[in-house]
Short mmCIF file of C-alpha atoms and ligand atoms in Angstrom, two decimals:
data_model
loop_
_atom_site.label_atom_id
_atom_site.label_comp_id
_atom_site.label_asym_id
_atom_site.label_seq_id
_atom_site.Cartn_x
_atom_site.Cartn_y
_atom_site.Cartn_z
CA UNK A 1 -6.42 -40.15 -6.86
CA UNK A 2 -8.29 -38.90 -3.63
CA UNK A 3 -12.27 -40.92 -3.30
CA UNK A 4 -15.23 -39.49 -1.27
CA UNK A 5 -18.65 -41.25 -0.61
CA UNK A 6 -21.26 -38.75 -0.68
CA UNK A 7 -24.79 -39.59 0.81
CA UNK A 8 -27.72 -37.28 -0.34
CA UNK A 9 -25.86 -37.51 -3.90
CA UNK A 10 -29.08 -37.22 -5.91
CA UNK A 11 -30.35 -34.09 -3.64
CA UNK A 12 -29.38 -30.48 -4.44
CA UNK A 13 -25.77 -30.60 -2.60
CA UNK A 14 -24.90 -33.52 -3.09
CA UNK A 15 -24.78 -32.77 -7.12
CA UNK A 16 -23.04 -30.06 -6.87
CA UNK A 17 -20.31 -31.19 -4.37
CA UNK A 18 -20.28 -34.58 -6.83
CA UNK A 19 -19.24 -31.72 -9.87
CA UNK A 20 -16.91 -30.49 -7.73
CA UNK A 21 -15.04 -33.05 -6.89
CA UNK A 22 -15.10 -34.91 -9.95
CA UNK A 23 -13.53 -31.48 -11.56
CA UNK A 24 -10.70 -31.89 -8.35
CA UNK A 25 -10.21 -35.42 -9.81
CA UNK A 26 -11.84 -37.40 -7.36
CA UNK A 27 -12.80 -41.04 -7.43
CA UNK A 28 -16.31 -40.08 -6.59
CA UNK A 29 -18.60 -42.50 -5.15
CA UNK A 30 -22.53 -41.64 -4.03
CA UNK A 31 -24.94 -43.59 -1.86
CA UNK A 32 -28.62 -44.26 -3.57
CA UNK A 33 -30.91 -45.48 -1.71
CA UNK A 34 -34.86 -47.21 -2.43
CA UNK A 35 -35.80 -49.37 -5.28
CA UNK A 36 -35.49 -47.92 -8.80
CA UNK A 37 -35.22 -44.42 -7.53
CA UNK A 38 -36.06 -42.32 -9.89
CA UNK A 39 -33.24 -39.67 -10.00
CA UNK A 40 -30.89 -42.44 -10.57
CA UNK A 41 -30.93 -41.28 -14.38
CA UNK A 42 -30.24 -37.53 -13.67
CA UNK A 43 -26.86 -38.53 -11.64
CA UNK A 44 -25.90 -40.86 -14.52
CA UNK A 45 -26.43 -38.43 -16.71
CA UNK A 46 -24.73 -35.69 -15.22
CA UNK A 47 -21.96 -37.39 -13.80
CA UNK A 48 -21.70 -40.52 -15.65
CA UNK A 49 -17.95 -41.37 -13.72
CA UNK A 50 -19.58 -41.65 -10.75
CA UNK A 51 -19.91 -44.80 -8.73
CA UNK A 52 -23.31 -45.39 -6.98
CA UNK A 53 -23.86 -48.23 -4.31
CA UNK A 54 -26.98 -49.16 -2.81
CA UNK A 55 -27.76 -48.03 0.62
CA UNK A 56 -29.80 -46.32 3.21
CA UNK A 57 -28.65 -44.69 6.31
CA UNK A 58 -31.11 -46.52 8.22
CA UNK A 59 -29.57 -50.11 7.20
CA UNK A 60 -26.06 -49.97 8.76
CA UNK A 61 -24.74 -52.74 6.93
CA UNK A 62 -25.67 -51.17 3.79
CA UNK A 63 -23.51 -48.65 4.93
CA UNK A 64 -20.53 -50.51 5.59
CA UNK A 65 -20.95 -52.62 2.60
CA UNK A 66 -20.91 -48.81 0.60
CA UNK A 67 -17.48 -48.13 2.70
CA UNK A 68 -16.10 -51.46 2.08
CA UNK A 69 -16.61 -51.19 -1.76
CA UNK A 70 -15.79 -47.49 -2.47
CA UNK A 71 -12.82 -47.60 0.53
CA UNK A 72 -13.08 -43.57 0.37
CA UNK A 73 -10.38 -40.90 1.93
CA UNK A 74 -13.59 -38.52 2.49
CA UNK A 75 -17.15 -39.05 3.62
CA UNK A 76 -19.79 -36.38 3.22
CA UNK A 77 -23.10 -37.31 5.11
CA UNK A 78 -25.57 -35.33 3.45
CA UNK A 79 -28.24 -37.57 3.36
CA UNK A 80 -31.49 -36.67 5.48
CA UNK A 81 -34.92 -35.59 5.50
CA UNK A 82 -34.34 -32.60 4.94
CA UNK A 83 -38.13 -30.54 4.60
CA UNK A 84 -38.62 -28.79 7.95
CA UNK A 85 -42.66 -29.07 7.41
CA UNK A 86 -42.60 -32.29 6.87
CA UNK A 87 -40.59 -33.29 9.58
CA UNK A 88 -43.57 -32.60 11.96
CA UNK A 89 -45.73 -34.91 9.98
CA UNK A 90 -43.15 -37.81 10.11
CA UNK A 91 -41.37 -36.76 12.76
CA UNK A 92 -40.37 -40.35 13.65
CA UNK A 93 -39.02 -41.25 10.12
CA UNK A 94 -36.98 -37.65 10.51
CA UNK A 95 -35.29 -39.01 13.41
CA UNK A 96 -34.46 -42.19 12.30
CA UNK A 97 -32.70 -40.65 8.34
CA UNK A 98 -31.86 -37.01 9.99
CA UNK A 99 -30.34 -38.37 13.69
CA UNK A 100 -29.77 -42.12 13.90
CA UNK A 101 -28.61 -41.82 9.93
CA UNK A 102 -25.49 -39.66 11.06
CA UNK A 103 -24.69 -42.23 14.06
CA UNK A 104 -25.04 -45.21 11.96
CA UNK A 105 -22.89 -43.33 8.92
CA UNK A 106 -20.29 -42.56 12.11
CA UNK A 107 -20.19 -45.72 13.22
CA UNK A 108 -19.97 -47.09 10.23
CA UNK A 109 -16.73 -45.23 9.07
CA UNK A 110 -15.29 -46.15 12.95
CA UNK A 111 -15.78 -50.03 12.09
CA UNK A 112 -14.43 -49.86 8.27
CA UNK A 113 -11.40 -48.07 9.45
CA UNK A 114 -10.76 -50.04 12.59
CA UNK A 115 -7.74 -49.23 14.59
CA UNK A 116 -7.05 -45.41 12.21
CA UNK A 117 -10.25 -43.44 12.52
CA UNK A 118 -8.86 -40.41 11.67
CA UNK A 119 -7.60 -42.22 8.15
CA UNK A 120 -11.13 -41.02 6.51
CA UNK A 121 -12.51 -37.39 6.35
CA UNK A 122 -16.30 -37.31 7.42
CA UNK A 123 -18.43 -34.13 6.89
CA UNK A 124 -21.70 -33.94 8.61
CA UNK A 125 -24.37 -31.62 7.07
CA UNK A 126 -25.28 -29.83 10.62
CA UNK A 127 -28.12 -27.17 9.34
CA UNK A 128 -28.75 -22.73 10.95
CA UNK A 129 -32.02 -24.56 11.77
CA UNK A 130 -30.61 -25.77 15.01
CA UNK A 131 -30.38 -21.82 16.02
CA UNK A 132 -34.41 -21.93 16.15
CA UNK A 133 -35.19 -19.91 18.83
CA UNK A 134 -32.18 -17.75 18.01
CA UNK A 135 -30.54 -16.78 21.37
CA UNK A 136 -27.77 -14.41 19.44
CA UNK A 137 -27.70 -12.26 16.65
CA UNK A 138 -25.70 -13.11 14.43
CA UNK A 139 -25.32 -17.19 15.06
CA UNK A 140 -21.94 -18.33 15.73
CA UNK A 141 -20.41 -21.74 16.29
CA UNK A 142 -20.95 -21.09 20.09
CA UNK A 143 -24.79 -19.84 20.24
CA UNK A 144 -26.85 -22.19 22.67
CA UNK A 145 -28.75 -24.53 19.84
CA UNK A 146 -32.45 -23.85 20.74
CA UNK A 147 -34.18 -26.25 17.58
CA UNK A 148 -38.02 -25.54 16.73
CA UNK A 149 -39.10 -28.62 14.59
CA UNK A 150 -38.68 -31.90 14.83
CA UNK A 151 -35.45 -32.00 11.84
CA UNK A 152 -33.95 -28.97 13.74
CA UNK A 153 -33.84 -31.46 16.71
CA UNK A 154 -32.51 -34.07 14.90
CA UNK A 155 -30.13 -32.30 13.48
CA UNK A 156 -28.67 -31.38 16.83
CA UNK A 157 -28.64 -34.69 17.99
CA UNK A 158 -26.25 -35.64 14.01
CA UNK A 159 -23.98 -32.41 15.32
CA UNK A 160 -23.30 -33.39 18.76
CA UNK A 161 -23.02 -36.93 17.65
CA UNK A 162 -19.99 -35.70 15.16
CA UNK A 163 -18.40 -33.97 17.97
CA UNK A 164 -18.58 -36.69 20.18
CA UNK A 165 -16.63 -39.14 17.58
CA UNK A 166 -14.30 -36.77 17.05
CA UNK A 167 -13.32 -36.18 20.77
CA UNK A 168 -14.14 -40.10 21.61
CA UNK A 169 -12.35 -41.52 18.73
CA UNK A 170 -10.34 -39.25 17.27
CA UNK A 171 -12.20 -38.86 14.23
CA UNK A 172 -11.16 -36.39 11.62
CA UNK A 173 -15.23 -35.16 11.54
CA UNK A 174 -16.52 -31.91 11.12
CA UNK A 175 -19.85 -30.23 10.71
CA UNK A 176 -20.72 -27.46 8.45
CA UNK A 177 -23.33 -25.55 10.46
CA UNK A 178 -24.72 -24.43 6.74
CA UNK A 179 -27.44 -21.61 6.27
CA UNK A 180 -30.17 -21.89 3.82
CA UNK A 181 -28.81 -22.41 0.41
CA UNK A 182 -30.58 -22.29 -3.26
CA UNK A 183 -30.21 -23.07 -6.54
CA UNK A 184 -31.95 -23.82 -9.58
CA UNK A 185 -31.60 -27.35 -8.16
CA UNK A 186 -33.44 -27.03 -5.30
CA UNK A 187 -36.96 -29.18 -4.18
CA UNK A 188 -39.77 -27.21 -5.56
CA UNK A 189 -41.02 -27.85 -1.94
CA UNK A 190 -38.70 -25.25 -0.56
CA UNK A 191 -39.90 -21.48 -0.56
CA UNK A 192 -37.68 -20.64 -3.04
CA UNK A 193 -37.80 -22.74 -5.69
CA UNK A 194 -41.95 -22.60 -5.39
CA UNK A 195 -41.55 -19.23 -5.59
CA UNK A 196 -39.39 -19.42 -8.86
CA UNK A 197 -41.16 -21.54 -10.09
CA UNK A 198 -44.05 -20.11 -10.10
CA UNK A 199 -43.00 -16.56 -11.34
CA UNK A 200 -41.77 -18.21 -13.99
CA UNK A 201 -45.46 -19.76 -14.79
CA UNK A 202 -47.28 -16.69 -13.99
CA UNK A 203 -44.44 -14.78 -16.70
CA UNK A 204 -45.25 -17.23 -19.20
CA UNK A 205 -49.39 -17.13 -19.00
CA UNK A 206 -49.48 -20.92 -16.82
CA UNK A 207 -50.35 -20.24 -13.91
CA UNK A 208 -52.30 -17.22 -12.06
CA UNK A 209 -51.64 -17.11 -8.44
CA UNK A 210 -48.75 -18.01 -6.00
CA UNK A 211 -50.10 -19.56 -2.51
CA UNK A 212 -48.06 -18.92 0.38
CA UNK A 213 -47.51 -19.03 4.18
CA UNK A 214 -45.55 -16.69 6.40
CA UNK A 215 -43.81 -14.05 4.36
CA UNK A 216 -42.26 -12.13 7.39
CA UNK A 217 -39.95 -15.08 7.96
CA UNK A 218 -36.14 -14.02 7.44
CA UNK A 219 -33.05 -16.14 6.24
CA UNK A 220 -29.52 -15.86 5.18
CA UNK A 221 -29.91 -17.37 2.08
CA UNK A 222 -26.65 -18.30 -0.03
CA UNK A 223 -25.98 -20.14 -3.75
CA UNK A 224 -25.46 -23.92 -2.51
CA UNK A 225 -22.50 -23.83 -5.50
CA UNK A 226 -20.37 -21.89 -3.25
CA UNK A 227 -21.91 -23.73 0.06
CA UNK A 228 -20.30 -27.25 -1.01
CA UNK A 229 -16.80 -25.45 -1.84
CA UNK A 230 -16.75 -24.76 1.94
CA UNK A 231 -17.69 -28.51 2.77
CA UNK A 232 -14.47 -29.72 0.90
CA UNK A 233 -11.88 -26.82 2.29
CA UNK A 234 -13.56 -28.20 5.80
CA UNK A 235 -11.72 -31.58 5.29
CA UNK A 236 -8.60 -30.48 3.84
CA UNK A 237 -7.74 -29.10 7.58
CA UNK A 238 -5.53 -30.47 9.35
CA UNK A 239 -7.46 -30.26 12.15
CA UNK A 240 -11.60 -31.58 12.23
CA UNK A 241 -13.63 -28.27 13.69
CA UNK A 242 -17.16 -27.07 13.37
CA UNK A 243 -17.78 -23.98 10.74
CA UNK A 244 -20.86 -21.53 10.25
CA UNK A 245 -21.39 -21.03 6.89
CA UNK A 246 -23.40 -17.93 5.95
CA UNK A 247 -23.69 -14.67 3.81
CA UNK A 248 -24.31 -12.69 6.95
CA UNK A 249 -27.13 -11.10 5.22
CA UNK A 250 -30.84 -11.63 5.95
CA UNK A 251 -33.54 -11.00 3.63
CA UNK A 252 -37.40 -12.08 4.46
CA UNK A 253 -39.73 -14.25 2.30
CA UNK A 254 -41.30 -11.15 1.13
CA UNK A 255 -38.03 -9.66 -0.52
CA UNK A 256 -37.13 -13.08 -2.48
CA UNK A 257 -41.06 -12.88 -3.85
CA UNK A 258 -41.42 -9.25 -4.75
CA UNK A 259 -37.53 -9.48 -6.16
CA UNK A 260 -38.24 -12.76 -8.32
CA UNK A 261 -41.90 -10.71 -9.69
CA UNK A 262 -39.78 -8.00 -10.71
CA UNK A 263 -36.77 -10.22 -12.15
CA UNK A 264 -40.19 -10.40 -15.55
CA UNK A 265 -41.02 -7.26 -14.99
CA UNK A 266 -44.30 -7.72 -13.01
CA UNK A 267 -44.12 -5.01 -9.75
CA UNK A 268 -47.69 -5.24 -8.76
CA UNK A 269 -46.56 -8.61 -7.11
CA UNK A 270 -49.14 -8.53 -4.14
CA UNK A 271 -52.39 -8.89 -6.40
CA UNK A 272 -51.16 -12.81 -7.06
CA UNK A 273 -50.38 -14.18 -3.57
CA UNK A 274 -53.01 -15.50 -1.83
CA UNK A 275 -52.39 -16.68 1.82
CA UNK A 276 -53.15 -20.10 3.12
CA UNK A 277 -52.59 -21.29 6.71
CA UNK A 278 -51.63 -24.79 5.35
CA UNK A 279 -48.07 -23.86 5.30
CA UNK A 280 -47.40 -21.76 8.23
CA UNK A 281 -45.62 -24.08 10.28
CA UNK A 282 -46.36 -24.83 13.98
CA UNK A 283 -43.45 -23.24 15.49
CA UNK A 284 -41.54 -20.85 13.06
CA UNK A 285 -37.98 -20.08 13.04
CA UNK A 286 -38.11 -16.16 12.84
CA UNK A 287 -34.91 -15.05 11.70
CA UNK A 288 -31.85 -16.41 10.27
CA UNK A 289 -27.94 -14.54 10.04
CA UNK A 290 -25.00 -16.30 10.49
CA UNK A 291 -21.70 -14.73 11.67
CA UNK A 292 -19.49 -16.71 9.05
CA UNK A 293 -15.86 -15.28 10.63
CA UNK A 294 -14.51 -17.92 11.60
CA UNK A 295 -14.61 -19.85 8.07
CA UNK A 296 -13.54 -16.66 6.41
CA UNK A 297 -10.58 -16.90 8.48
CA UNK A 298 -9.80 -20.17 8.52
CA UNK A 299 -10.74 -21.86 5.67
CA UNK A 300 -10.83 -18.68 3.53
CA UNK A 301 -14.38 -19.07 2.77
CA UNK A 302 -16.61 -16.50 1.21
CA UNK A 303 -20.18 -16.32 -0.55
CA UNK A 304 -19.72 -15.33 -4.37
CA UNK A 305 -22.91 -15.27 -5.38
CA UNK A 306 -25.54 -11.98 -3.73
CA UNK A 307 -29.18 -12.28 -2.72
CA UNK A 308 -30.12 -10.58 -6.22
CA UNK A 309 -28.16 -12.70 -7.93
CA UNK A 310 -29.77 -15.65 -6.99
CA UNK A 311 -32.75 -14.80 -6.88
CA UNK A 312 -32.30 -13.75 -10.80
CA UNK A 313 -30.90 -17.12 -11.55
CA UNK A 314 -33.06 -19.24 -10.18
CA UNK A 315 -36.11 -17.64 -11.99
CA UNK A 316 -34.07 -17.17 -15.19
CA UNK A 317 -33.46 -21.28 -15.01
CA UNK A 318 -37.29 -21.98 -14.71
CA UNK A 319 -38.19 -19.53 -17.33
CA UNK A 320 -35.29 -21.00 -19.70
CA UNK A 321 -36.59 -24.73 -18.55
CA UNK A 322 -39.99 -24.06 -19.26
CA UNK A 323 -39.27 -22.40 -22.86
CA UNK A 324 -37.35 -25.07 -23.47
CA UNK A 325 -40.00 -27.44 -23.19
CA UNK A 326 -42.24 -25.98 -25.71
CA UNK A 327 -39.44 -26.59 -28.33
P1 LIG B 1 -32.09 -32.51 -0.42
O1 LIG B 1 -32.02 -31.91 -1.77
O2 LIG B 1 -33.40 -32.67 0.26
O3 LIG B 1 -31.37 -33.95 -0.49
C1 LIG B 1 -31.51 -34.89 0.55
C2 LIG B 1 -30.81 -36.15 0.13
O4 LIG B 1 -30.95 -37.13 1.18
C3 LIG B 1 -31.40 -36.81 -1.14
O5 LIG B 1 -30.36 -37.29 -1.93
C4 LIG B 1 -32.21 -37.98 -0.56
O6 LIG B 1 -32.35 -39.06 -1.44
C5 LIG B 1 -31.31 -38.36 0.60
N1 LIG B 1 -31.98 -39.23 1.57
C6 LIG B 1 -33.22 -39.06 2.13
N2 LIG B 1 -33.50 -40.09 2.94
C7 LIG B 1 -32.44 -40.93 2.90
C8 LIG B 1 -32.15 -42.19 3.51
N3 LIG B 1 -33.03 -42.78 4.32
N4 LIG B 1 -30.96 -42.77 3.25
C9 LIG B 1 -30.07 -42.18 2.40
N5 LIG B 1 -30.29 -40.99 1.79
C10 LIG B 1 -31.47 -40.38 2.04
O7 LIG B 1 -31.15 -31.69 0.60
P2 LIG B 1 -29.98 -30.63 0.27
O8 LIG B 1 -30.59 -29.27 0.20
O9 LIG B 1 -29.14 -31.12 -0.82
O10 LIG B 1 -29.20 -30.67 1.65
C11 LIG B 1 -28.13 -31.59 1.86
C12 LIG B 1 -27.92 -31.79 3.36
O11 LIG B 1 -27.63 -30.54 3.96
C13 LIG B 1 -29.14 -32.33 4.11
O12 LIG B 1 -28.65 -33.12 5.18
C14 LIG B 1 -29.81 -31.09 4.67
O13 LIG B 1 -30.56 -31.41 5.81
C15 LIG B 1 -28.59 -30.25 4.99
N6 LIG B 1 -28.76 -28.79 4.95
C16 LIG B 1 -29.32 -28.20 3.86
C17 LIG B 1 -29.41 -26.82 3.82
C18 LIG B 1 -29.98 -26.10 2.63
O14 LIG B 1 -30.30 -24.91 2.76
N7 LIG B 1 -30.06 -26.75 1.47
C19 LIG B 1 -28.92 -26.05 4.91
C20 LIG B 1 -28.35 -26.71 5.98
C21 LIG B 1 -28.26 -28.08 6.00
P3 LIG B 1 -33.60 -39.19 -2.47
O15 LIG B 1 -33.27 -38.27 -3.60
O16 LIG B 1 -33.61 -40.61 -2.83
O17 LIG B 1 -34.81 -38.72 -1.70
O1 LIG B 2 -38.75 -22.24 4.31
C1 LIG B 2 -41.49 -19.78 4.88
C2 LIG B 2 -41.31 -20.88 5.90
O2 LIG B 2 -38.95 -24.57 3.47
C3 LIG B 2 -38.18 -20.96 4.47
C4 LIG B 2 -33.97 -26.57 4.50
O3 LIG B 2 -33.01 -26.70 3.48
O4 LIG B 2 -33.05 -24.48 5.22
C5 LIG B 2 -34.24 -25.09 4.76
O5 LIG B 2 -35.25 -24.98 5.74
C6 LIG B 2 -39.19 -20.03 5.13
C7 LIG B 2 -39.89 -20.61 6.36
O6 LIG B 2 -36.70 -23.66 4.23
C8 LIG B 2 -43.89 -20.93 2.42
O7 LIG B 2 -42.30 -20.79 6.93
C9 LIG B 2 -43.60 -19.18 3.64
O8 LIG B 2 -39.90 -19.63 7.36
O9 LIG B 2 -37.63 -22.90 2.13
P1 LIG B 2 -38.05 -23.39 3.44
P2 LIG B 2 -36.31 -23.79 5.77
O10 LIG B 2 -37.46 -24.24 6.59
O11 LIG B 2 -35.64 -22.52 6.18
C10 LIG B 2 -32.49 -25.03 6.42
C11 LIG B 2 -31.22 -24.29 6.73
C12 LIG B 2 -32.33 -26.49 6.36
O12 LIG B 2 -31.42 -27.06 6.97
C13 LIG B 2 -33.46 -27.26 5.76
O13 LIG B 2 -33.04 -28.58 5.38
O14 LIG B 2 -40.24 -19.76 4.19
N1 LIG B 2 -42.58 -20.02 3.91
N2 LIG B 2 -44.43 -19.72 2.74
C14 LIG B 2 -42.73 -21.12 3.17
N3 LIG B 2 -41.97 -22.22 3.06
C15 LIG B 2 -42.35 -23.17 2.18
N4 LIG B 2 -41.59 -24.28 2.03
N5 LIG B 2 -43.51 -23.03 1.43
C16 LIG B 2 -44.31 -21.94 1.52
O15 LIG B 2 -45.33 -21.84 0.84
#
């Protein structure tokens, strides 16, 4: 039976990438960290054959201690700080989880397996917000990495840092360079899920206007179900590489809002947003698309889920969740 260790299990990807490879019969293994965290219960619950171990990816030898005890054939890092506006306001805390984390995780799997580095599979979650400042359209693996926040430079510094074990060491370790991807799972701090959130509200009579920021901004957004399919075929290579993974379609913030109003009917959408500067960032990335070729050829990777389609789901979830509460 195959094992993985996945940090960032109780976040959006790593429950999904846990349900996948528990349904690939993995030994599955996940790293929680803090003191009676409070989404311990929703991994039990969810994946109740799943092994959790105690750790933070600042505290290396809570990391080895996780390697030493779940002694897994694959590693996905996907732990981090992972808000881009909040990375400005704790920028130093971002680099210690989002940069040093992937270093100490690295190192950590190059001490556990000792003289065979190569003997375990390590993912790195490498994010389109190191594009910033895009200097090509689309992004491919090979576009100069321009970052524009504080976790898009951190997350250069966790790519590089894979690369470099895996030409120093000969670690099998590859990053995903992953586009923005949703879900009904995702933070209700993240444009999408506030926005389906509160359509959802506004559908059902709860709440009466949706505050945003910047609704020009554009991304390549993608269903993170298919997203952590990609992050597995990306360690069943025999070779360790570095993969864009992307729908190669851009849509701005304005689309996903006026598309989730008129998922419940509402097309006057514009009378309920009211603007507030509070969350325009203070440098924006513009626009996202990523060129996803390369995966599509070598891993035979491809999006399943559209831009419609996910926008539909995600609003459909929080109308079913709320309903579901009044019963
Ligand atoms: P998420 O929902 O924000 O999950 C982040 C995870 O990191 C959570 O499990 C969190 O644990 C954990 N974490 C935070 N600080 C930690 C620490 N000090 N030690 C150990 N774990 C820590 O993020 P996601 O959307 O699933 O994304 C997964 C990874 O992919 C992240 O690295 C993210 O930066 C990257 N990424 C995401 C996207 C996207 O569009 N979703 C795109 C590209 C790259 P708690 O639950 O305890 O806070
Ligand atoms: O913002 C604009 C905002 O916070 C998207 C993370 O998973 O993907 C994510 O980063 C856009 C930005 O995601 C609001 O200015 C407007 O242009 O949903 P977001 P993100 O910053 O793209 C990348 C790939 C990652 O790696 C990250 O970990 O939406 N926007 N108004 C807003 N954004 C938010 N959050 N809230 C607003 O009210």
């Amino acid at each position: 039976m195959p094992s993985a260790l996945i940090t960032g299990i109780t976040g959006q990807d790593g429950l999904y990438l846990a349900e996948l490879l528990v349904a690939k019969g993995y030994d599955v293994h996940g790293l929680i960290r803090g003191q009676n965290n409070p989404k311990r219960d929703l991994v039990e619950q969810l994946l109740p054959t799943v092994t959790l171990h105690n750790g933070d990816l600042t505290d290396m030898s809570s990391l080895l201690r996780a390697l030493r005890d779940a002694d897994p054939d694959e590693v996905y890092n996907l732990g981090a700080v992972s808000f881009v506006a909040y990375s400005w306001e704790q920028a130093a805390l971002t680099t210690d989880v989002t940069a040093k984390g992937v270093l100490n995780m690295l190192e950590a799997v190059r001490l556990h397996t000792g003289d065979d580095p190569s003997r375990v599979r390590f993912y790195q979650a490498s994010s389109s917000e190191m594009f910033g400042k895009v200097q090509d359209v689309p992004q491919h693996e090979r576009t100069l990495l321009w970052p524009r926040s504080p976790y898009g430079v951190a997350k250069v510094f966790g790519h590089y840092m894979t690369i470099n074990y895996r030409e120093s060491y000969g670690m099998h370790a590859s990053s995903g360079i992953l586009f923005n991807h949703e879900s009904p799972r995702r933070g209700p701090e993240f444009v999408t899920r506030k926005v389906s959130q509160a359509v959802a509200r506004i559908h059902l009579g709860l709440q009466e206007e949706l505050v945003m920021g910047n609704l020009d901004a554009e991304r390549d957004w993608g269903f993170a179900g298919d997203y952590v399919e990609a992050m597995w075929l990306m360690l069943q290579q025999d070779e360790a590489d570095d993969y864009v993974i992307a729908t190669g379609e851009t849509h701005s913030v304005r689309e996903f809002v006026q598309l989730a109003f008129a998922h419940v009917g509402i097309d006057d959408w514009e009378r309920y947003i009211r603007y507030d500067p509070r969350f325009m960032r203070p440098a924006e990335v513009d626009q996202l698309i990523g060129d996803r070729s390369k995966a599509e050829q070598a891993l035979g990777w491809k999006p399943k889920v559209g831009f419609t389609d996910l926008v539909s789901m995600m609003v459909t979830a929080d109308v079913e969740a709320i309903r579901s509460g009044w019963k």
